[in-house]
Amino acid sequence: MTRTTYRWAALFLALPLAVYIAFVVFPLLSSFYYSLTDWNGFDVNYNFVGLANFEKMFSDRLFSNAIGNTLIWTVAAIIVPTGGGLALALVLHERGIFANIYKSMFYLPIALALAVIGQIWLWIYQPNWGLINATLRNIGLENLAQAWLAKPQFALLAVILAWSWQQTALSMVIFLAGLTAIPQELIEAAHIDGANYFQRVRRVIVPLLAPASVVVIALAVINSLKSFDVLYVMTRGGPFHSSDNLAMFMYNESFQKYNMGYGSAIAVVLFLITLAVIAVYFRQSAQVERLYD
Amino acid sequence: MSIKRLLFGLTVFAVVLLIGGAVVMAQQQDISIVHYYSSALGQETMTALFDTFEAAHPEYKIVDNSAGHEDFKTQILVTIAGNNPPDIFSYWAGARTQFVVDADRLLPLTDFWDENSLDDIIPAGVKPAAVYNGEIYNIPMNVHIVGFFYNPKVMEAAGITEMPTTWDGFIAMCDTLKAAGVNPIALGSLNRWPAQFWFDYMVSYTAGADYRQALMAGEAAYNDPEVATAMETWKQLTDAGYFVPDANAYDWTDAADQVANGDAAMTLMGTFITGYWDGNGLVAGEDYDFFPFPVINPDLPVVTHGTVDGWAVPASAANPDGAKALLLHMLTPESQATWALGQGALAAVNNVDTSIYSPVMKKAADYLAQVQFLSGYDLSTTPPMAEGGLNMFAQFMNDPSGYMAYLDEAQAVADDVFGS
């Protein structure tokens, strides 16, 4: 590149970089700063408290509760959308016109905002006339009908299920793309060697889907860590914190209890966890790429 | 026409628009306002008040940035903290206002109060809602009181004609309703605050209003025997099966619907429920009626819990004079009557003719005039404490048997908030 093109490149990059610094880097650094204060998010005066906010987490039952729920969500995110997406992709791969219709149907939830998905599932879980309870009553299982979102033992799982509905669609699309990349000869060769369908899936298709799987799992985990909207619409972390994840807990502390300093400390923890996941993702995807080069 | 000419024409047009706009702006002053009356009824009535204000004051123009009720709570604090506040905003009197006052973000309105002799029109019982640290910061707009709203047809069908004034009478009525196959009490505690009214009355009527105020201020403990007695009294009602099951699954409007549909007999709610019912075509006195929370211990003072909605002016408001002009307009008897009727609220001033009220709201107004007014739970204690308390009420409605453990947890929050 010549000097002039460098200048032009710098000029064109300056604007997005400025936007990035103003809206990502600066807020990030300021929440690091506020995590060391007792700011209530509102007062002009606040004190520097060192690491007190981080110490508080160790004894805060609500924090360990939120960490536990985040962990449950992450594990569920690895299992449900990945398994469901893989199963759908295998069933719908190369099955002609009807499969395409089904693919579009399963893909549709991606077109919806998570807030809308939350609202739809609110109706599905509605205790009196919601789809689930109405179905249970119609098939004679009214004993199982529950106020799903009002019970602490069900609320979190109910929200995760709603969230997985969209995440599974995303996984399915990535796996479908991965499947088209698998050379047909390999599968045929396995077929001729006498491998049945499940052996072909286990020994040939799934290993060859490794690059897609890394993307699917990483996206699911990252999306689970940042999930807030669907939870906000459906339970707001309730009843009584039973469905709090870290993001919701952070919001509650910052904006409901006006502990902006503590809320920022939670945000820092959430950021570090997400950063660790992303680091693992980059390492894995680099390895997978090397494997297939 | 060439592109150049078209562009030139458009530019001239834009410049003319800009200058023209600036001239109009110079003649008119904006008053930016944020309020939480964003439901169809509230917004309609509020807009009507803005229209009469603008007609009387052509020099001002109202810029309405109203927000949804739950979003409002966060949004207003963010705009104030970001030094980008409206000129005036609606706010709940009590702990929420205290919080903003303590951060030095509000304009004192004591001079405004005195200059306009507001002592003459705002009842002495309501005035405490306006005063913080000795100064006026919140100008009352309306009052809501909390009591039982019931379905007279359901009561009649169960053979109940007299509403109870004693606790024994209340229990007997619930038993009669239950025997008739009706759920006595609807409660929609999905958003938690509707359950707080039960706690308010239980504490005020078993331990007294003074004890309750001490508890709200962090001067008494949640695991005191007084609060345990209040919870035990509440638990007797849940144990007897008087509440519609799964209160935490429903919003307060669901509970209102259950009463309106006859699925439940009554609900403990603020007078704003009348606005909701009127909006759904119910007729006051025929489809719904009111009775105050029955006294539990007759030796304790009779109170009513409720809400005062008011207006606050940010310290850094760009147009405080406009805000004050609007405040005066809001307090005229005509505006107050329009607002009370449109919103299903009780007027904050005493010069509104009570004959404008529906028979149900008149009962509420007469009751308010006789008893001591106390703010509801989440407006009486600091926001972080209220968060812990509301949580406790939701826990209680899910499983009342563990209330002692919930009280200990609430006290742990109180220790944290008030300093042990």
Coordinates of C-alpha atoms in Angstrom, one line a residue, chain B:
Chain B
M1 CA -35.0 20.3 -14.3
S2 CA -31.4 19.4 -13.7
I3 CA -30.2 17.6 -10.6
K4 CA -28.2 20.7 -9.6
R5 CA -31.3 22.9 -9.7
L6 CA -33.3 20.4 -7.8
L7 CA -30.7 20.2 -5.1
F8 CA -30.5 24.0 -4.9
G9 CA -34.2 24.2 -4.6
L10 CA -34.3 21.6 -1.8
T11 CA -31.5 23.5 0.1
V12 CA -33.4 26.8 -0.1
F13 CA -36.5 25.0 1.1
A14 CA -34.7 23.4 4.0
V15 CA -33.2 26.8 5.0
V16 CA -36.6 28.4 4.9
L17 CA -38.0 25.6 7.1
L18 CA -35.2 26.0 9.6
I19 CA -35.5 29.8 9.9
G20 CA -39.3 29.5 10.1
G21 CA -39.0 26.9 12.8
A22 CA -36.6 29.0 14.8
V23 CA -39.0 32.0 14.6
V24 CA -41.9 29.8 16.0
M25 CA -39.6 28.4 18.6
A26 CA -38.6 31.8 19.8
Q27 CA -42.3 32.7 20.4
Q28 CA -43.0 29.5 22.3
Q29 CA -41.3 28.0 25.3
D30 CA -41.2 24.2 25.6
I31 CA -42.1 22.5 28.8
S32 CA -40.7 19.0 28.7
I33 CA -42.6 16.5 30.8
V34 CA -42.2 12.9 31.7
H35 CA -45.0 11.0 33.4
Y36 CA -46.1 7.4 34.1
Y37 CA -49.7 7.9 33.1
S38 CA -49.1 6.0 29.9
S39 CA -52.1 3.7 29.9
A40 CA -54.9 4.6 27.5
L41 CA -57.0 6.3 30.2
G42 CA -54.3 8.1 31.9
Q43 CA -52.7 9.4 28.7
E44 CA -56.0 10.6 27.4
T45 CA -56.9 12.6 30.5
M46 CA -53.4 14.0 30.8
T47 CA -53.4 15.1 27.2
A48 CA -56.8 16.8 27.8
L49 CA -55.2 18.7 30.7
F50 CA -52.2 19.7 28.5
D51 CA -54.6 21.0 25.9
T52 CA -56.5 23.2 28.3
F53 CA -53.1 24.5 29.6
E54 CA -51.8 25.3 26.2
A55 CA -55.1 27.1 25.3
A56 CA -54.8 29.2 28.5
H57 CA -51.0 29.7 28.0
P58 CA -50.2 30.1 24.3
E59 CA -46.6 31.0 25.3
Y60 CA -45.9 27.5 26.4
K61 CA -45.8 24.2 24.4
I62 CA -45.9 20.8 26.3
V63 CA -43.4 18.2 25.0
D64 CA -44.7 14.9 26.4
N65 CA -42.2 12.1 26.7
S66 CA -44.4 9.7 28.8
A67 CA -43.0 6.3 29.6
G68 CA -44.5 2.9 30.5
H69 CA -45.1 2.5 34.2
E70 CA -42.3 0.0 35.0
D71 CA -39.8 1.5 32.5
F72 CA -40.4 4.9 34.0
K73 CA -38.8 4.0 37.3
T74 CA -35.4 3.5 35.7
Q75 CA -35.7 6.0 32.8
I76 CA -36.4 9.1 34.9
L77 CA -33.4 8.4 37.2
V78 CA -31.1 7.9 34.3
T79 CA -32.2 11.1 32.6
I80 CA -31.8 13.1 35.8
A81 CA -28.4 11.5 36.6
G82 CA -27.3 12.2 33.1
N83 CA -28.2 15.9 33.6
N84 CA -30.7 15.7 30.8
P85 CA -33.9 16.0 32.9
P86 CA -37.4 17.0 31.8
D87 CA -38.7 20.3 33.3
I88 CA -41.3 18.4 35.4
F89 CA -42.0 14.8 36.0
S90 CA -44.7 12.8 37.8
Y91 CA -43.4 11.0 40.9
W92 CA -44.6 8.8 43.8
A93 CA -44.5 10.7 47.0
G94 CA -42.5 9.0 49.8
A95 CA -39.3 7.1 49.8
R96 CA -38.8 7.4 46.0
T97 CA -39.0 11.2 46.2
Q98 CA -36.8 11.2 49.3
F99 CA -34.1 9.3 47.4
V100 CA -33.9 12.0 44.6
V101 CA -34.1 14.8 47.2
D102 CA -31.2 13.3 49.2
A103 CA -29.1 13.3 46.0
D104 CA -29.7 17.1 45.6
R105 CA -31.4 16.6 42.3
L106 CA -34.8 18.3 42.9
L107 CA -35.8 22.0 43.1
P108 CA -37.3 23.0 46.4
L109 CA -40.9 24.2 45.9
T110 CA -41.5 25.7 49.4
D111 CA -41.7 29.3 48.0
F112 CA -44.0 28.2 45.3
W113 CA -46.2 26.4 47.9
D114 CA -46.3 29.5 50.1
E115 CA -46.8 32.1 47.4
N116 CA -49.8 30.2 46.1
S117 CA -51.2 29.4 49.6
L118 CA -51.4 25.7 48.9
D119 CA -52.0 25.1 52.6
D120 CA -55.5 26.3 51.9
I121 CA -56.3 23.7 49.3
I122 CA -54.1 20.7 50.0
P123 CA -55.5 18.8 53.1
A124 CA -53.2 18.6 56.1
G125 CA -53.4 14.8 55.9
V126 CA -51.9 14.9 52.4
K127 CA -49.3 17.6 53.0
P128 CA -46.7 15.3 54.7
A129 CA -46.4 13.6 51.3
A130 CA -45.0 16.9 49.9
V131 CA -42.4 17.6 52.6
Y132 CA -38.8 16.2 52.6
N133 CA -36.0 17.4 54.9
G134 CA -38.2 20.3 55.8
E135 CA -38.8 21.6 52.3
I136 CA -41.6 21.0 49.7
Y137 CA -40.4 18.9 46.8
N138 CA -43.4 17.0 45.6
I139 CA -46.7 18.7 44.7
P140 CA -49.6 16.3 45.1
M141 CA -51.7 15.5 42.1
N142 CA -54.0 12.8 43.4
V143 CA -54.5 10.4 46.2
H144 CA -55.2 6.7 46.0
I145 CA -56.3 4.7 49.1
V146 CA -56.2 0.9 49.5
G147 CA -59.2 -1.1 50.6
F148 CA -61.4 -4.0 49.5
F149 CA -63.1 -3.8 46.2
Y150 CA -65.7 -6.4 45.8
N151 CA -68.3 -7.8 43.4
P152 CA -71.8 -7.0 45.0
K153 CA -73.5 -9.7 42.9
V154 CA -71.2 -12.4 44.2
M155 CA -71.7 -11.2 47.8
E156 CA -75.4 -11.1 47.4
A157 CA -75.5 -14.6 45.9
A158 CA -73.7 -15.9 48.9
G159 CA -76.2 -14.1 51.2
I160 CA -73.9 -11.3 52.4
T161 CA -75.5 -7.9 52.5
E162 CA -73.4 -6.1 55.2
M163 CA -69.7 -5.5 54.7
P164 CA -67.6 -6.3 57.8
T165 CA -66.0 -3.7 60.0
T166 CA -64.4 -6.1 62.5
W167 CA -61.8 -8.9 61.9
D168 CA -64.2 -11.6 63.2
G169 CA -66.8 -10.3 60.8
F170 CA -64.3 -10.5 58.0
I171 CA -63.3 -14.1 58.8
A172 CA -67.0 -15.1 59.0
M173 CA -67.7 -13.5 55.6
C174 CA -64.8 -15.4 54.0
D175 CA -66.1 -18.6 55.5
T176 CA -69.6 -17.9 54.1
L177 CA -68.1 -17.2 50.7
K178 CA -66.0 -20.4 50.8
A179 CA -69.0 -22.4 51.8
A180 CA -70.9 -20.9 48.9
G181 CA -68.1 -22.2 46.6
V182 CA -66.6 -18.8 45.8
N183 CA -62.9 -17.8 46.2
P184 CA -63.1 -15.0 48.8
I185 CA -59.9 -13.1 47.9
A186 CA -58.1 -12.5 44.6
L187 CA -54.5 -11.3 44.7
G188 CA -52.3 -10.8 41.7
S189 CA -48.7 -10.6 43.1
L190 CA -46.8 -11.3 39.8
N191 CA -45.2 -7.8 40.1
R192 CA -45.0 -8.3 43.9
W193 CA -46.3 -4.8 45.0
P194 CA -50.0 -5.9 45.2
A195 CA -49.1 -8.2 48.0
Q196 CA -47.5 -5.4 50.0
F197 CA -50.9 -3.9 51.0
W198 CA -51.6 -7.1 53.0
F199 CA -48.4 -6.7 54.9
D200 CA -49.1 -2.9 55.4
Y201 CA -52.5 -3.5 57.0
M202 CA -51.4 -6.6 58.9
V203 CA -48.6 -4.7 60.6
S204 CA -50.6 -1.4 61.1
Y205 CA -53.5 -3.2 62.6
T206 CA -51.7 -5.8 64.8
A207 CA -48.6 -3.7 65.9
G208 CA -49.9 -0.2 65.2
A209 CA -49.1 2.6 62.8
D210 CA -46.2 3.9 65.0
Y211 CA -44.5 0.5 65.0
R212 CA -44.9 0.3 61.3
Q213 CA -43.3 3.7 60.7
A214 CA -40.4 2.6 62.9
L215 CA -40.0 -0.6 60.9
M216 CA -40.1 1.3 57.6
A217 CA -37.3 3.6 58.9
G218 CA -35.1 0.7 60.0
E219 CA -35.7 1.4 63.7
A220 CA -37.5 -1.9 64.3
A221 CA -36.5 -5.4 63.1
Y222 CA -38.3 -7.6 60.6
N223 CA -37.8 -10.6 62.9
D224 CA -39.4 -8.8 65.8
P225 CA -42.3 -10.7 67.4
E226 CA -44.6 -7.8 66.3
V227 CA -43.9 -8.6 62.6
A228 CA -44.2 -12.4 63.2
T229 CA -47.7 -11.8 64.7
A230 CA -48.6 -9.8 61.6
M231 CA -47.4 -12.6 59.3
E232 CA -49.1 -15.2 61.4
T233 CA -52.4 -13.3 61.1
W234 CA -51.9 -13.1 57.3
K235 CA -51.0 -16.8 57.2
Q236 CA -54.3 -17.8 58.9
L237 CA -56.0 -16.4 55.8
T238 CA -53.9 -18.3 53.4
D239 CA -54.1 -21.5 55.5
A240 CA -57.9 -21.2 55.5
G241 CA -57.7 -21.2 51.6
Y242 CA -59.3 -17.7 51.3
F243 CA -56.9 -16.7 48.5
V244 CA -57.2 -17.7 44.8
P245 CA -54.3 -20.2 44.3
D246 CA -51.0 -19.2 42.6
A247 CA -51.2 -15.4 43.4
N248 CA -47.7 -15.0 42.0
A249 CA -48.9 -16.1 38.6
Y250 CA -51.3 -13.2 38.1
D251 CA -51.0 -9.5 37.6
W252 CA -53.2 -7.1 39.6
T253 CA -55.4 -6.6 36.6
D254 CA -55.9 -10.4 36.4
A255 CA -57.1 -10.3 40.0
A256 CA -59.4 -7.4 39.1
D257 CA -60.8 -9.5 36.2
Q258 CA -61.4 -12.4 38.6
V259 CA -63.5 -10.2 40.8
A260 CA -65.3 -8.6 37.9
N261 CA -66.0 -12.1 36.4
G262 CA -67.3 -13.5 39.7
D263 CA -64.4 -16.0 40.0
A264 CA -63.5 -14.2 43.3
A265 CA -65.4 -12.0 45.7
M266 CA -63.0 -9.2 46.5
T267 CA -59.4 -7.9 46.1
L268 CA -57.3 -5.6 48.3
M269 CA -56.2 -2.9 45.9
G270 CA -55.8 0.9 45.4
T271 CA -58.6 3.1 44.2
F272 CA -56.9 3.0 40.8
I273 CA -58.7 -0.3 40.2
T274 CA -61.9 1.8 39.6
G275 CA -60.2 3.5 36.7
Y276 CA -59.4 0.0 35.3
W277 CA -62.9 -1.3 35.8
D278 CA -64.6 1.9 34.5
G279 CA -62.5 1.6 31.4
N280 CA -63.8 -1.9 30.9
G281 CA -67.4 -0.7 31.2
L282 CA -68.2 -1.7 34.7
V283 CA -70.6 0.4 36.7
A284 CA -69.6 1.8 40.1
G285 CA -72.0 0.7 42.8
E286 CA -73.6 -2.0 40.7
D287 CA -70.7 -4.1 39.3
Y288 CA -68.2 -3.2 42.1
D289 CA -68.2 -1.6 45.5
F290 CA -65.8 -0.7 48.3
F291 CA -65.3 -1.3 52.0
P292 CA -62.3 -0.3 54.1
F293 CA -59.9 -2.9 55.6
P294 CA -61.6 -4.1 58.8
V295 CA -59.9 -3.2 62.1
I296 CA -58.1 -6.1 63.7
N297 CA -57.1 -4.6 67.1
P298 CA -59.7 -2.0 68.0
D299 CA -57.2 -0.3 70.4
L300 CA -55.0 0.8 67.6
P301 CA -55.6 3.9 65.4
V302 CA -57.6 3.5 62.2
V303 CA -55.5 4.1 59.2
T304 CA -55.6 3.9 55.4
H305 CA -52.7 2.9 53.3
G306 CA -52.3 4.4 49.8
T307 CA -50.3 6.4 47.4
V308 CA -49.9 10.1 46.7
D309 CA -48.9 10.8 43.1
G310 CA -47.3 14.1 42.6
W311 CA -45.1 16.3 40.5
A312 CA -41.4 17.1 41.0
V313 CA -39.2 19.6 39.3
P314 CA -35.5 18.7 38.7
A315 CA -32.9 21.0 40.1
S316 CA -31.4 21.4 36.7
A317 CA -34.7 21.9 34.8
A318 CA -34.3 24.2 31.8
N319 CA -37.7 25.8 32.3
P320 CA -38.7 25.8 36.0
D321 CA -41.1 28.8 35.4
G322 CA -43.0 26.8 32.8
A323 CA -43.1 23.8 35.2
K324 CA -44.6 26.0 37.9
A325 CA -47.2 27.5 35.6
L326 CA -48.2 23.9 34.6
L327 CA -48.3 22.9 38.3
L328 CA -50.8 25.7 39.1
H329 CA -52.9 24.6 36.2
M330 CA -52.9 21.0 37.5
L331 CA -54.2 22.2 40.9
T332 CA -57.2 24.2 39.7
P333 CA -60.5 22.6 40.8
E334 CA -61.5 22.0 37.1
S335 CA -58.2 20.2 36.3
Q336 CA -58.4 18.2 39.5
A337 CA -62.0 17.1 38.8
T338 CA -61.1 16.1 35.2
W339 CA -58.1 14.2 36.5
A340 CA -59.9 12.5 39.4
L341 CA -62.7 11.3 37.1
G342 CA -60.5 10.3 34.2
Q343 CA -58.0 8.5 36.3
G344 CA -60.2 6.9 39.0
A345 CA -58.3 8.8 41.7
L346 CA -59.2 11.0 44.6
A347 CA -58.4 14.7 44.0
A348 CA -55.4 16.0 46.0
V349 CA -57.2 19.3 46.7
N350 CA -60.1 20.0 49.0
N351 CA -62.0 22.4 46.7
V352 CA -63.3 19.7 44.4
D353 CA -67.0 19.1 44.8
T354 CA -67.2 15.4 46.1
S355 CA -70.6 15.0 44.3
I356 CA -68.6 14.5 41.1
Y357 CA -67.4 11.1 42.4
S358 CA -69.0 7.8 41.7
P359 CA -70.8 6.4 44.7
V360 CA -67.8 4.1 45.2
M361 CA -65.2 6.8 45.0
K362 CA -67.3 9.0 47.3
K363 CA -67.1 6.2 50.0
A364 CA -63.3 6.2 49.6
A365 CA -63.1 10.0 49.8
D366 CA -65.2 10.1 52.9
Y367 CA -63.1 7.4 54.5
L368 CA -59.9 9.2 53.7
A369 CA -61.2 12.4 55.3
Q370 CA -61.7 10.5 58.6
V371 CA -58.5 8.5 59.1
Q372 CA -54.7 8.8 59.2
F373 CA -53.1 8.4 55.8
L374 CA -49.9 6.2 55.4
S375 CA -48.0 5.5 52.2
G376 CA -47.8 1.9 51.0
Y377 CA -44.8 -0.3 51.7
D378 CA -42.6 0.4 48.6
L379 CA -43.1 4.1 49.0
S380 CA -42.5 4.1 52.8
T381 CA -39.0 2.5 53.0
T382 CA -35.9 3.0 51.0
P383 CA -35.8 1.3 47.5
P384 CA -33.1 -1.3 48.4
M385 CA -35.1 -2.3 51.5
A386 CA -38.4 -2.3 49.5
E387 CA -36.7 -4.7 47.0
G388 CA -36.0 -7.1 49.8
G389 CA -39.4 -6.8 51.4
L390 CA -41.3 -7.2 48.1
N391 CA -39.3 -10.4 47.6
M392 CA -40.4 -11.6 51.0
F393 CA -44.1 -11.1 50.1
A394 CA -43.7 -13.1 46.9
Q395 CA -42.0 -15.9 49.0
F396 CA -44.9 -15.7 51.5
M397 CA -47.5 -16.0 48.8
N398 CA -45.7 -19.0 47.3
D399 CA -45.3 -20.9 50.7
P400 CA -46.6 -19.1 53.8
S401 CA -45.3 -21.7 56.2
G402 CA -41.7 -20.5 56.0
Y403 CA -42.4 -16.9 57.0
M404 CA -39.9 -16.8 59.9
A405 CA -37.1 -17.6 57.6
Y406 CA -38.2 -14.9 55.1
L407 CA -38.3 -12.4 58.0
D408 CA -34.8 -13.3 58.9
E409 CA -33.7 -12.8 55.3
A410 CA -35.5 -9.5 55.2
Q411 CA -33.8 -8.4 58.4
A412 CA -30.4 -9.3 56.8
V413 CA -31.3 -6.9 54.0
A414 CA -32.3 -4.3 56.5
D415 CA -29.0 -4.7 58.4
D416 CA -27.3 -4.1 55.1
V417 CA -29.4 -1.1 54.2
F418 CA -29.8 0.7 57.5
G419 CA -26.6 -0.5 59.1
S420 CA -26.9 -2.9 62.0

